[in-house]
XYZ file of C-alpha atoms in Angstrom:
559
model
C 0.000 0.000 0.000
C 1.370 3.334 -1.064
C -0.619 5.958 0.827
C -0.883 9.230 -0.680
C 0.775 12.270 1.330
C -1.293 15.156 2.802
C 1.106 17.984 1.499
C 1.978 19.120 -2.270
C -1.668 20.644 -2.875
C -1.518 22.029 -6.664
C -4.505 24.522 -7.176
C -5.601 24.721 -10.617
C -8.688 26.316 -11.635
C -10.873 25.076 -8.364
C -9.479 21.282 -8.934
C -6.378 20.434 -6.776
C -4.157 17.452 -6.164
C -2.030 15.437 -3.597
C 0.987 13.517 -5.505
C 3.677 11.195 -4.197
C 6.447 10.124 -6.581
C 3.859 7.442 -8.249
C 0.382 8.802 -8.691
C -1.715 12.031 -8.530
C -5.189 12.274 -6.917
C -7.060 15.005 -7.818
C -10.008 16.754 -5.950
C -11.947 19.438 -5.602
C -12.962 22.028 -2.800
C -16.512 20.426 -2.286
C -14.311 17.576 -1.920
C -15.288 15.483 -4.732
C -12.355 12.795 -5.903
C -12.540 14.016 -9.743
C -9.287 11.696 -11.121
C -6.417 9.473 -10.639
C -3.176 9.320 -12.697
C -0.897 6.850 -11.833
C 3.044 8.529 -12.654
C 5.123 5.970 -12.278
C 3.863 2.493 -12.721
C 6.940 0.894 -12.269
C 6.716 1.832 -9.044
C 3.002 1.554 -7.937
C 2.093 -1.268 -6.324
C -1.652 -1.110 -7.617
C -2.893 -0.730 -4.032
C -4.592 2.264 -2.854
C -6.296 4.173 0.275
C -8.459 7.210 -0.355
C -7.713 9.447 2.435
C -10.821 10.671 4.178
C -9.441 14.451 4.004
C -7.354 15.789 2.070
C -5.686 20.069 3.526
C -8.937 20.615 6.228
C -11.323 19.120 2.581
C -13.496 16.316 3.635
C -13.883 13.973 0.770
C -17.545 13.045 0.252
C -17.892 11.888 -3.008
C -16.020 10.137 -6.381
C -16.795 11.738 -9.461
C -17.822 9.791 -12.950
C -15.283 7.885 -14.510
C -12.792 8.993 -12.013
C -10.434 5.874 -11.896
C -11.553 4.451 -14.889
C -9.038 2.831 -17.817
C -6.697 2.119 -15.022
C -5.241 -1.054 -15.681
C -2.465 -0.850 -12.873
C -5.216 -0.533 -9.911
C -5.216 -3.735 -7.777
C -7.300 -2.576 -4.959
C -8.621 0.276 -3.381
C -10.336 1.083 -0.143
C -12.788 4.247 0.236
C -13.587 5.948 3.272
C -16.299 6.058 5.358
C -16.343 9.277 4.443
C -17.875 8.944 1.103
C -21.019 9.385 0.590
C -22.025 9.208 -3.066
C -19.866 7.188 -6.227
C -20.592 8.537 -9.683
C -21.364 6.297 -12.660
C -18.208 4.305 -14.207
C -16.163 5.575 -11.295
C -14.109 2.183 -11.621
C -14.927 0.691 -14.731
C -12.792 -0.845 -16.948
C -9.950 -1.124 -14.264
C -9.274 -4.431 -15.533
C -6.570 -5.905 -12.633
C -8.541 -4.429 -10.063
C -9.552 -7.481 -7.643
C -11.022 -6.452 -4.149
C -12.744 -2.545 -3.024
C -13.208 -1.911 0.232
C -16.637 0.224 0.396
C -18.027 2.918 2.444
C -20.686 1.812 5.473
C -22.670 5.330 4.452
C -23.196 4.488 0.474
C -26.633 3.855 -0.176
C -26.796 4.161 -4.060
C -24.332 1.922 -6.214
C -24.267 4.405 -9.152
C -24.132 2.489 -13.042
C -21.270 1.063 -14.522
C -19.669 1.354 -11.222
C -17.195 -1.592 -12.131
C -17.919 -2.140 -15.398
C -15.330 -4.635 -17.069
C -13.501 -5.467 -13.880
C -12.845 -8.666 -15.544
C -10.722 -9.468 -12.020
C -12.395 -8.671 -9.584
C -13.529 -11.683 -7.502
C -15.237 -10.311 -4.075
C -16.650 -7.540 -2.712
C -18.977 -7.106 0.293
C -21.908 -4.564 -0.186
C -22.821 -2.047 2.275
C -26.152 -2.791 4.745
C -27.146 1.018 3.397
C -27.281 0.239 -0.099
C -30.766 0.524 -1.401
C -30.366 0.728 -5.293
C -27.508 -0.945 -7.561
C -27.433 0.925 -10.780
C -27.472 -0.891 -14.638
C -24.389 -2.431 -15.593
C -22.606 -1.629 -12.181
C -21.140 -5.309 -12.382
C -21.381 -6.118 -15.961
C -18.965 -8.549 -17.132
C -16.384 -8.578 -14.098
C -16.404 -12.666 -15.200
C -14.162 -13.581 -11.785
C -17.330 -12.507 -9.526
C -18.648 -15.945 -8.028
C -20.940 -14.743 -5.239
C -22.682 -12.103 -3.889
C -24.883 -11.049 -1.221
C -27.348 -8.252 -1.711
C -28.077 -6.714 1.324
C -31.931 -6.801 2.443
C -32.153 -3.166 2.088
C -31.768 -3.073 -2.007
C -35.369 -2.924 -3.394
C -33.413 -2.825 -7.307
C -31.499 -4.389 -9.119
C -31.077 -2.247 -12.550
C -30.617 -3.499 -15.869
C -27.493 -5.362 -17.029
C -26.464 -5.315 -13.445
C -24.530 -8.380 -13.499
C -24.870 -9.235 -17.198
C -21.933 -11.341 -18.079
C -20.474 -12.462 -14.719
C -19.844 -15.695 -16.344
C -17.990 -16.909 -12.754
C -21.304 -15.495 -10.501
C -22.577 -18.735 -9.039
C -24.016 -17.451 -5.945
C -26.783 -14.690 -4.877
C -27.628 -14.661 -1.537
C -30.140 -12.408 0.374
C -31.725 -9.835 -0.897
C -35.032 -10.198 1.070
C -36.603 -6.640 0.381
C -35.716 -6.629 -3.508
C -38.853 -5.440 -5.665
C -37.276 -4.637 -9.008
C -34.861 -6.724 -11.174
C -34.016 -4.944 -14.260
C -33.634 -6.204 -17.935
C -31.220 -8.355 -18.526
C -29.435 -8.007 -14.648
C -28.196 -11.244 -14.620
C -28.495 -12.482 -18.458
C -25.480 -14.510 -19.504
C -24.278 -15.476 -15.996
C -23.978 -18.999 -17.123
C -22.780 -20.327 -13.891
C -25.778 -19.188 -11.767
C -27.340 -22.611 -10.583
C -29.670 -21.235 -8.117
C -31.284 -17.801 -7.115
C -33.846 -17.088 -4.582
C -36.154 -14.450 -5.516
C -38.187 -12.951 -3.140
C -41.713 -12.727 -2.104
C -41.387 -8.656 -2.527
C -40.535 -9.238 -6.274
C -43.050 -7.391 -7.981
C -41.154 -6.378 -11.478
C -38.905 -8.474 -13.702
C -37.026 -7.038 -16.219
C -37.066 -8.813 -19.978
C -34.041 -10.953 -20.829
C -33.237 -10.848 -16.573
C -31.792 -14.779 -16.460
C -31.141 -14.573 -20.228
C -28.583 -17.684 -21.042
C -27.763 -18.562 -17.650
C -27.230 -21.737 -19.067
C -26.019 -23.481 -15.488
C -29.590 -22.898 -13.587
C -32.243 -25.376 -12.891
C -34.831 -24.241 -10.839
C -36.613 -20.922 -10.196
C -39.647 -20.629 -7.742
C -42.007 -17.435 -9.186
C -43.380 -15.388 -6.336
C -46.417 -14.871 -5.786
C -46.295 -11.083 -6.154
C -44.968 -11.179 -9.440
C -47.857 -11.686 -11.913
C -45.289 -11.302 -15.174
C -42.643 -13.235 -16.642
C -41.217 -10.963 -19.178
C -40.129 -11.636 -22.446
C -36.890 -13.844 -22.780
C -36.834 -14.065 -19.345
C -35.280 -17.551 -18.664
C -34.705 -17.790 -22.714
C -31.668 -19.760 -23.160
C -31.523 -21.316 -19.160
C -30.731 -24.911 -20.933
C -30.825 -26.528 -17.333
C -34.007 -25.333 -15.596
C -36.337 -28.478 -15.265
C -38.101 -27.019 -12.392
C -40.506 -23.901 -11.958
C -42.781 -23.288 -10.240
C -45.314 -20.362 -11.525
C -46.599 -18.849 -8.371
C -49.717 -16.789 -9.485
C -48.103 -15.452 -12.715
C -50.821 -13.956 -15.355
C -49.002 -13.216 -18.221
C -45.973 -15.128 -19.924
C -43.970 -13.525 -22.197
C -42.277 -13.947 -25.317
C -39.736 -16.687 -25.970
C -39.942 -16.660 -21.863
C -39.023 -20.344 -21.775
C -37.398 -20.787 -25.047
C -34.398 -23.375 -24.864
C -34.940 -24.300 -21.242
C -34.941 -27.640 -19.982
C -38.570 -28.201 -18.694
C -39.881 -31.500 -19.006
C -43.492 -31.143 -17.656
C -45.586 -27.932 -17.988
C -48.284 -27.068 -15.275
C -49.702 -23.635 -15.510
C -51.543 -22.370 -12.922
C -55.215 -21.396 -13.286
C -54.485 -17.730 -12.976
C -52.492 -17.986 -16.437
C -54.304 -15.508 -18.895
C -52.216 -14.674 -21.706
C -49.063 -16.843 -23.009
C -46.791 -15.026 -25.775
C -45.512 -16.140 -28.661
C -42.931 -18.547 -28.412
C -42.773 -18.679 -24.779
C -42.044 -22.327 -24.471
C -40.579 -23.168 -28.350
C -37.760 -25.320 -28.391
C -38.296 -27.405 -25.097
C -36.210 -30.397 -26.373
C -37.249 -32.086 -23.039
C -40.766 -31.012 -22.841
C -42.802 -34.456 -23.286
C -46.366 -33.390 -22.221
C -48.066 -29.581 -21.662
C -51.271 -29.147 -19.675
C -52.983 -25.213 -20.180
C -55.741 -24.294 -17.714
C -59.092 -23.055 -18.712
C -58.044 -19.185 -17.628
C -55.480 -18.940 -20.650
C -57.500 -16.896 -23.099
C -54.742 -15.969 -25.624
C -51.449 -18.311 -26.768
C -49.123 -16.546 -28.773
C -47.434 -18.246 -31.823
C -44.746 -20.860 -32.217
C -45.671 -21.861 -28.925
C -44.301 -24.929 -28.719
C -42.463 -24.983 -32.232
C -39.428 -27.576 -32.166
C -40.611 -29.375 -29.208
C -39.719 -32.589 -30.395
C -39.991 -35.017 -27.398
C -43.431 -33.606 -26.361
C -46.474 -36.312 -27.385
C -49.783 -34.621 -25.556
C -51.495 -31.510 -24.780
C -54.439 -30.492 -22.605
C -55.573 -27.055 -24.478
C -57.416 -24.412 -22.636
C -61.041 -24.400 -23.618
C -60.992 -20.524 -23.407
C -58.820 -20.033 -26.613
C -60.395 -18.825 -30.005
C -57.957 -20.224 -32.129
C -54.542 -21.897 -32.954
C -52.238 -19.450 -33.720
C -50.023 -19.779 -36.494
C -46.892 -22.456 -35.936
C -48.147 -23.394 -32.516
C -46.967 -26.808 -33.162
C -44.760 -25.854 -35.774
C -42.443 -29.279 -36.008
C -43.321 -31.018 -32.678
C -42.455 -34.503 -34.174
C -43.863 -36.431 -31.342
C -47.018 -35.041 -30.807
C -49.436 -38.174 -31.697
C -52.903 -36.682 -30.785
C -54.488 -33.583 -29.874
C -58.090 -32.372 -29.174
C -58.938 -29.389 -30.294
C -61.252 -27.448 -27.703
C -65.058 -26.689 -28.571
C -64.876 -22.782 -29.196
C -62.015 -22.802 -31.369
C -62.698 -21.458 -35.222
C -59.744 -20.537 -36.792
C -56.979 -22.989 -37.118
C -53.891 -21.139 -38.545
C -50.898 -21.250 -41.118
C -48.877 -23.822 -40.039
C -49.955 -24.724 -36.555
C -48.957 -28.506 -36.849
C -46.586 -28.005 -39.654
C -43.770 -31.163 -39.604
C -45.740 -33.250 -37.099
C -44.624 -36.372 -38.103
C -45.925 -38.588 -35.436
C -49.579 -37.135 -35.096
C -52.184 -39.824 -35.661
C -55.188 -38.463 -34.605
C -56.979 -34.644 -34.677
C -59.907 -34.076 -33.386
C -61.405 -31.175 -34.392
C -64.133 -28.963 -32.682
C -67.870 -28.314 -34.270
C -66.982 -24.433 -33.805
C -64.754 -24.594 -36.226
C -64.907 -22.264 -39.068
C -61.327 -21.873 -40.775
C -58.107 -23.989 -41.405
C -54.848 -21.986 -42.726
C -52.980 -22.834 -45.183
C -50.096 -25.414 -44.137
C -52.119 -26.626 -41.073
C -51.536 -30.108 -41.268
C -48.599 -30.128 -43.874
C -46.663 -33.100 -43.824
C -48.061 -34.818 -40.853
C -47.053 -38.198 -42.223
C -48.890 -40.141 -39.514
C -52.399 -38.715 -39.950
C -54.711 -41.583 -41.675
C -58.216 -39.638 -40.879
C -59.523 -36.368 -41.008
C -63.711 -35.067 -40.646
C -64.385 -31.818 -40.833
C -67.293 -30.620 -39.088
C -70.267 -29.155 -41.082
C -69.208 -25.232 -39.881
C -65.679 -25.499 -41.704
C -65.825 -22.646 -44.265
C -62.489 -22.549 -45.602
C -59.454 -25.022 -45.831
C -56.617 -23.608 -47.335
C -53.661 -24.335 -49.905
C -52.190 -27.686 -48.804
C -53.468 -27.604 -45.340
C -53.169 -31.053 -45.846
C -50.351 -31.841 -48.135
C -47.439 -34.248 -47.879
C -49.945 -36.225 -45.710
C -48.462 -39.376 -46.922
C -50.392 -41.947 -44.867
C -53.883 -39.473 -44.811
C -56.620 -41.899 -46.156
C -59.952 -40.076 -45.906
C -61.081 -36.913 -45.094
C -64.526 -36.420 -44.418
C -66.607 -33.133 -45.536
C -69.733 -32.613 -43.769
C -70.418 -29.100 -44.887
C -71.866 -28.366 -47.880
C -70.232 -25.426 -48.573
C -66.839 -26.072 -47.409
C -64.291 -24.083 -49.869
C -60.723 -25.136 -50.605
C -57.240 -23.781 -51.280
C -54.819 -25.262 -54.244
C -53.342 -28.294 -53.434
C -55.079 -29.645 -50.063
C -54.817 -32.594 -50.447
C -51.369 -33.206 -52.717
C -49.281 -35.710 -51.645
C -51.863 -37.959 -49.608
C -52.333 -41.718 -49.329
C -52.825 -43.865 -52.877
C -56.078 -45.705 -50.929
C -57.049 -42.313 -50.383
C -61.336 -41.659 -50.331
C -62.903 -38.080 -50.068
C -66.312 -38.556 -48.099
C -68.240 -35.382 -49.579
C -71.655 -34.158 -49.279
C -73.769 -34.739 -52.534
C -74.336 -31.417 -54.489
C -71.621 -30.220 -52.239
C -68.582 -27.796 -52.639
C -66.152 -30.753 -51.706
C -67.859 -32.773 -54.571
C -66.876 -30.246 -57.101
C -63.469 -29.741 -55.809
C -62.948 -33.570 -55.694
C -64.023 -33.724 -59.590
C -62.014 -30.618 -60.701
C -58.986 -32.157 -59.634
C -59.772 -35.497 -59.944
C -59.713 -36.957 -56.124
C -61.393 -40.371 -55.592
C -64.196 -39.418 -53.294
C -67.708 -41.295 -52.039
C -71.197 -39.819 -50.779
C -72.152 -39.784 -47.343
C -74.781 -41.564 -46.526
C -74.960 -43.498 -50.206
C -74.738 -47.335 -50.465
C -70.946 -46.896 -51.614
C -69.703 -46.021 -47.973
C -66.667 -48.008 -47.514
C -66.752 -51.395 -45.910
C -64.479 -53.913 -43.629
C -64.031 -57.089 -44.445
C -63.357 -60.428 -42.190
C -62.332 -63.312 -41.776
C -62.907 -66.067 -39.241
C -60.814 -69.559 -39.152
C -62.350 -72.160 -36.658
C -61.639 -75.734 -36.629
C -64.823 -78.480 -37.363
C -65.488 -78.758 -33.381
C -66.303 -75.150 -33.519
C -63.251 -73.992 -31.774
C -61.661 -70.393 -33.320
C -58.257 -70.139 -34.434
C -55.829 -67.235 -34.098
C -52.282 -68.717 -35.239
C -50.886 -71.221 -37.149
C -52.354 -69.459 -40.401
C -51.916 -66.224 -42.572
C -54.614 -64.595 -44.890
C -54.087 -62.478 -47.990
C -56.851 -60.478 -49.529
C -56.854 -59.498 -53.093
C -58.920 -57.458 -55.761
C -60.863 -59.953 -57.742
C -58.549 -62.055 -60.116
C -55.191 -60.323 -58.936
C -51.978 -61.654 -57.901
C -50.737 -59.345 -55.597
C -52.420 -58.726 -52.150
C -53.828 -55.303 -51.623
C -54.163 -56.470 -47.918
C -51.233 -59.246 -46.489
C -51.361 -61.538 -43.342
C -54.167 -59.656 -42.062
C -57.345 -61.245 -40.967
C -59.427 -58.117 -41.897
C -59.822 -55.534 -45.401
C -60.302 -51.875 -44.418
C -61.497 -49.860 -46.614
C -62.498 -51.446 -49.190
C -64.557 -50.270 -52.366
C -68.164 -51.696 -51.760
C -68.441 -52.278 -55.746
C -65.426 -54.253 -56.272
C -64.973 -58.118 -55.837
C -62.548 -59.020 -53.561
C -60.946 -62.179 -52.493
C -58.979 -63.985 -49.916
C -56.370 -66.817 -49.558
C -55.900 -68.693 -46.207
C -52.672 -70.363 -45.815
C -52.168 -72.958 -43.285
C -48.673 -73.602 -41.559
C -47.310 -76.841 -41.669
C -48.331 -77.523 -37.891
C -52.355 -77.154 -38.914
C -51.751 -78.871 -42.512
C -50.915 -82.150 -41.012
C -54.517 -82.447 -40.009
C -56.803 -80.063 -42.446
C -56.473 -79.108 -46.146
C -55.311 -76.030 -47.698
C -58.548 -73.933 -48.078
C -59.272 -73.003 -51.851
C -59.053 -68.781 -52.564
C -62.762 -67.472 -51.980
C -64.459 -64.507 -53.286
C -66.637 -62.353 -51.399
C -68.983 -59.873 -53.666
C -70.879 -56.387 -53.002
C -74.019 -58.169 -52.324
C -72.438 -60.952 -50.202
C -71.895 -60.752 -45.683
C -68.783 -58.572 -44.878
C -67.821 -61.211 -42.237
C -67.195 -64.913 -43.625
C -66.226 -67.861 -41.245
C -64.237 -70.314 -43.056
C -64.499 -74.201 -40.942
C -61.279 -76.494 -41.889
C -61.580 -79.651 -43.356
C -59.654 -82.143 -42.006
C -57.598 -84.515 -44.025
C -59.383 -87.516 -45.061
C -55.741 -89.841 -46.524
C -53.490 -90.082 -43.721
C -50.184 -92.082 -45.439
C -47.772 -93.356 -42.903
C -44.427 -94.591 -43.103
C -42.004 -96.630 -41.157
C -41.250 -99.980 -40.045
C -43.589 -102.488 -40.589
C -43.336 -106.334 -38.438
C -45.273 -109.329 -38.475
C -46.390 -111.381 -35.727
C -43.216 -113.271 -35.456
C -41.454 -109.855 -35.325
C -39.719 -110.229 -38.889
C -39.336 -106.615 -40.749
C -41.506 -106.326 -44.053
C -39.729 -104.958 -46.668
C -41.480 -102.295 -49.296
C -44.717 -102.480 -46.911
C -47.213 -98.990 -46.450
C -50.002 -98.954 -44.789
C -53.410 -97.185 -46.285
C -55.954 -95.457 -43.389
C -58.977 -94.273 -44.095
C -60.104 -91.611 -42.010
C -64.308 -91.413 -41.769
């Protein structure tokens, strides 16, 4: 520690200075610390001790920027003295590593020590009630600190990129953390925040890619946007009595169960996209508006309970969630839009809600697991390939008569596939004009299942031990293998069906002839084996003195 002398007072134009033979501090009569020069660095040890007068001049305060840009700074301790710290007073005083403040501060002032990429401790005064933005931004060697109970905010960027900060402690009476205060501190595992909390800042845990749980009090009623975007690691949350969720709140975080609370009203758009963990999602009836892409790229989640106080599905909701395999859509619903289930893959079943009026364009694009779609009779408008690329899609039923529909809808859909349409109905046209194979609802050609039952002559039914093979009338390939039953199949065509026995049941029955069943004939047919009626065994044949026969077989007939 070099302590600065008393004497060599240099007055120049109101602003005065002590020296020694390494550094100058300079001050003014209302004794205000306005700059530091250090003189000889060779010399200075980078430790230094603000006197607490200075000639009969209290010091009281540290101007802006006053020991900023001074690389050679180690430490420094302030006196009790001081009162007030302007903005940036240490920033960018890259080596310095521990400050020793004043009991009396009560405001940390912004940028304080901005880019103190050293320093690794500091204790905060009990006064302190306020820490300005950016006062700690990016001093990366920071692993804990304790924010004294009196500090009701936090200001933005505060401790934005203190990539070392593990640690928060205290700060019981804190009711404002600004935007972004402690965004890319990507050790952070664990912060308490609390029950005073009434303002979050947007982008506040930003990236803090190390933290895994966060309990919301219940004071705080909104998450702001980007909030916990980016926290890769938090599984855990609970939501307090939050009403509002902002955008891309939960993007990238680790959750992988979602319970909102019933006070949730409004969820923004892509608040929880790109949960890679996420496997199911349940919404409570209070949530009146979700934003888009809510859930886009969630690939491991498979179900969702929707609130039944939406209007509609915003655009990209689902947008590539490529384990989602059913979802009920909520009566009240009438708009379905662009995209909401875009890319998912694994969807089987939709079941949509007799409110609906509308379905975008792209809704159900490449969902390559949907085999059945009916729309109910108050669907207006389907647009361009709100079904496309729907490779295993098999029917889609139209029960409005009126139903209008985009370019391509239905490109890229099952060969099997059957358009159910009203007669003298929109859909009817739409099928003809681009030359879709459809049906009538409610004619004679609905489609039918066909059967097959294999019993034995006692009456007994057989499940193994056989395959059956159903064909179009006077085919040779099976529209229909080793399957028992024919779905969908064309009520005007002939079809037939091959049973073949395995050797276990063709040692005792014959191999059933190929049978036809026609439009006009039973859609279930039980088919009765016949046993074998020439049973031809061979082997060693005696007689009664117990000489072998040569060349001997031996005919049974079987009755």
């Amino acid at each position: 520690m070099i302590p600065l002398p008393t004497g060599a007072v240099v007055r120049a134009a109101a602003t005065y200075s002590i020296a020694n033979d390494t550094a100058i501090l300079k001050y003014d009569t209302s004794g205000v610390i306005t700059g530091f020069e250090i003189t000889n660095p060779n010399v200075f040890d980078g430790h230094l001790e603000i006197p607490a007068s200075i000639k009969d001049v209290t010091i009281t305060s540290i101007a802006e920027n006053a020991f900023s840009n001074n690389a050679e700074l180690l430490s420094v301790v302030i006196p009790d003295s001081v009162t007030a710290i302007g903005d940036g007073a240490f920033s960018a005083c890259f080596s310095l590593t521990a400050v020793d403040l004043p009991a009396g501060l009560t405001v940390l002032n912004n940028e304080m020590f901005r880019s103190c990429e050293k320093l690794n401790s500091i204790s905060l005064p009990e006064n302190l009630t306020a820490i300005g933005q950016g006062a700690f931004m990016y001093c990366s060697a920071l692993t804990e600190i304790s924010i004294p109970d009196n500090v009701t905010v936090i200001g933005n960027a505060t401790f934005q990129g203190c990539t070392g900060l593990h640690t928060v402690n205290g700060g019981s009476g804190l009711q404002t953390i600004g935007r972004g205060a402690f965004s890319d501190c990507t050790a952070l595992t664990n912060i308490i925040l609390p029950n005073s909390l009434t303002v979050m800042g947007e982008q506040a845990f930003y990236l803090c890619s190390s933290l895994e749980s966060i309990d919301i009090p219940d004071q705080l009623t909104e998450i702001p946007s980007n909030a916990f975007q980016g926290c890769t690691k938090l599984a855990i949350v609970d939501f307090g009595q939050v009403k509002c969720i902002g955008m891309r709140a939960f993007t990238e975080t680790g959750l992988t169960q979602l319970e909102l609370p019933n006070t949730v009203e409004q969820i923004g758009d892509s608040a929880f996209s790109e949960c890679l963990n996420l496997s199911y999602a349940v919404l409570p009836d209070s949530v009146t508006q979700m934003g888009e892409y809510l859930f886009e790229k969630c690939s491991a989640l498979e179900n969702v309970q929707l609130p039944a106080g939406i209007k509609l599905i915003e655009s990209a909701t689902f947008l590539n969630c490529a384990n989602l395999q059913s979802i009920q859509i909520p009566e009240g619903v009438d708009t379905i839009e662009s995209d909401a289930f875009l890319g998912c893959t694994a969807l089987t079943s939709v079941l949509l809600p007799s409110t609906l009026k509308a379905i975008e364009e792209d809704a159900f694009f490449r969902c390559t697991a949907l085999k059945s779609v009916i729309l109910p009779e108050g669907v207006a408008t389907v647009g361009k390939r709100a079904f496309g690329n729907c490779f295993n899609l098999a029917s889609v039923t139209v029960n409005g008569s009126t139903t209008s529909f985009g370019d391509n809808v239905l490109e890229g859909v099952a060969e099997d596939f059957t358009f159910w349409v009203l007669e003298n109905s929109t859909a009817l046209q739409y099928a003809v004009d681009n030359g879709i194979n459809y049906r009538i609802i409610g004619s004679e050609s609905e489609a039918r299942t066909l059967s097959v039952t294999v019993q034995t002559p006692g009456g007994q039914t057989l499940s193994e031990g056989f395959s059956v093979n159903w064909y179009e009338a006077e085919e040779t390939t099976p529209v229909a293998p080793n399957n028992t039953t024919l779905s969908n199949a064309d009520p005007d065509k002939t079809y037939e069906f091959e049973i073949i026995l395995e050797d276990s049941l063709l040692a005792q029955y014959e191999q059933p002839e190929r049978q036809e069943i026609k439009p006009d004939d039973p859609a279930s047919v039980t088919v009765t084996l016949t046993p074998v009626s020439v049973l031809t065994l061979t082997g060693e044949v005696e007689d009664s003195s117990g000489e072998l026969l040569a060349d001997v077989s031996v005919l049974v007939e079987l009755e």
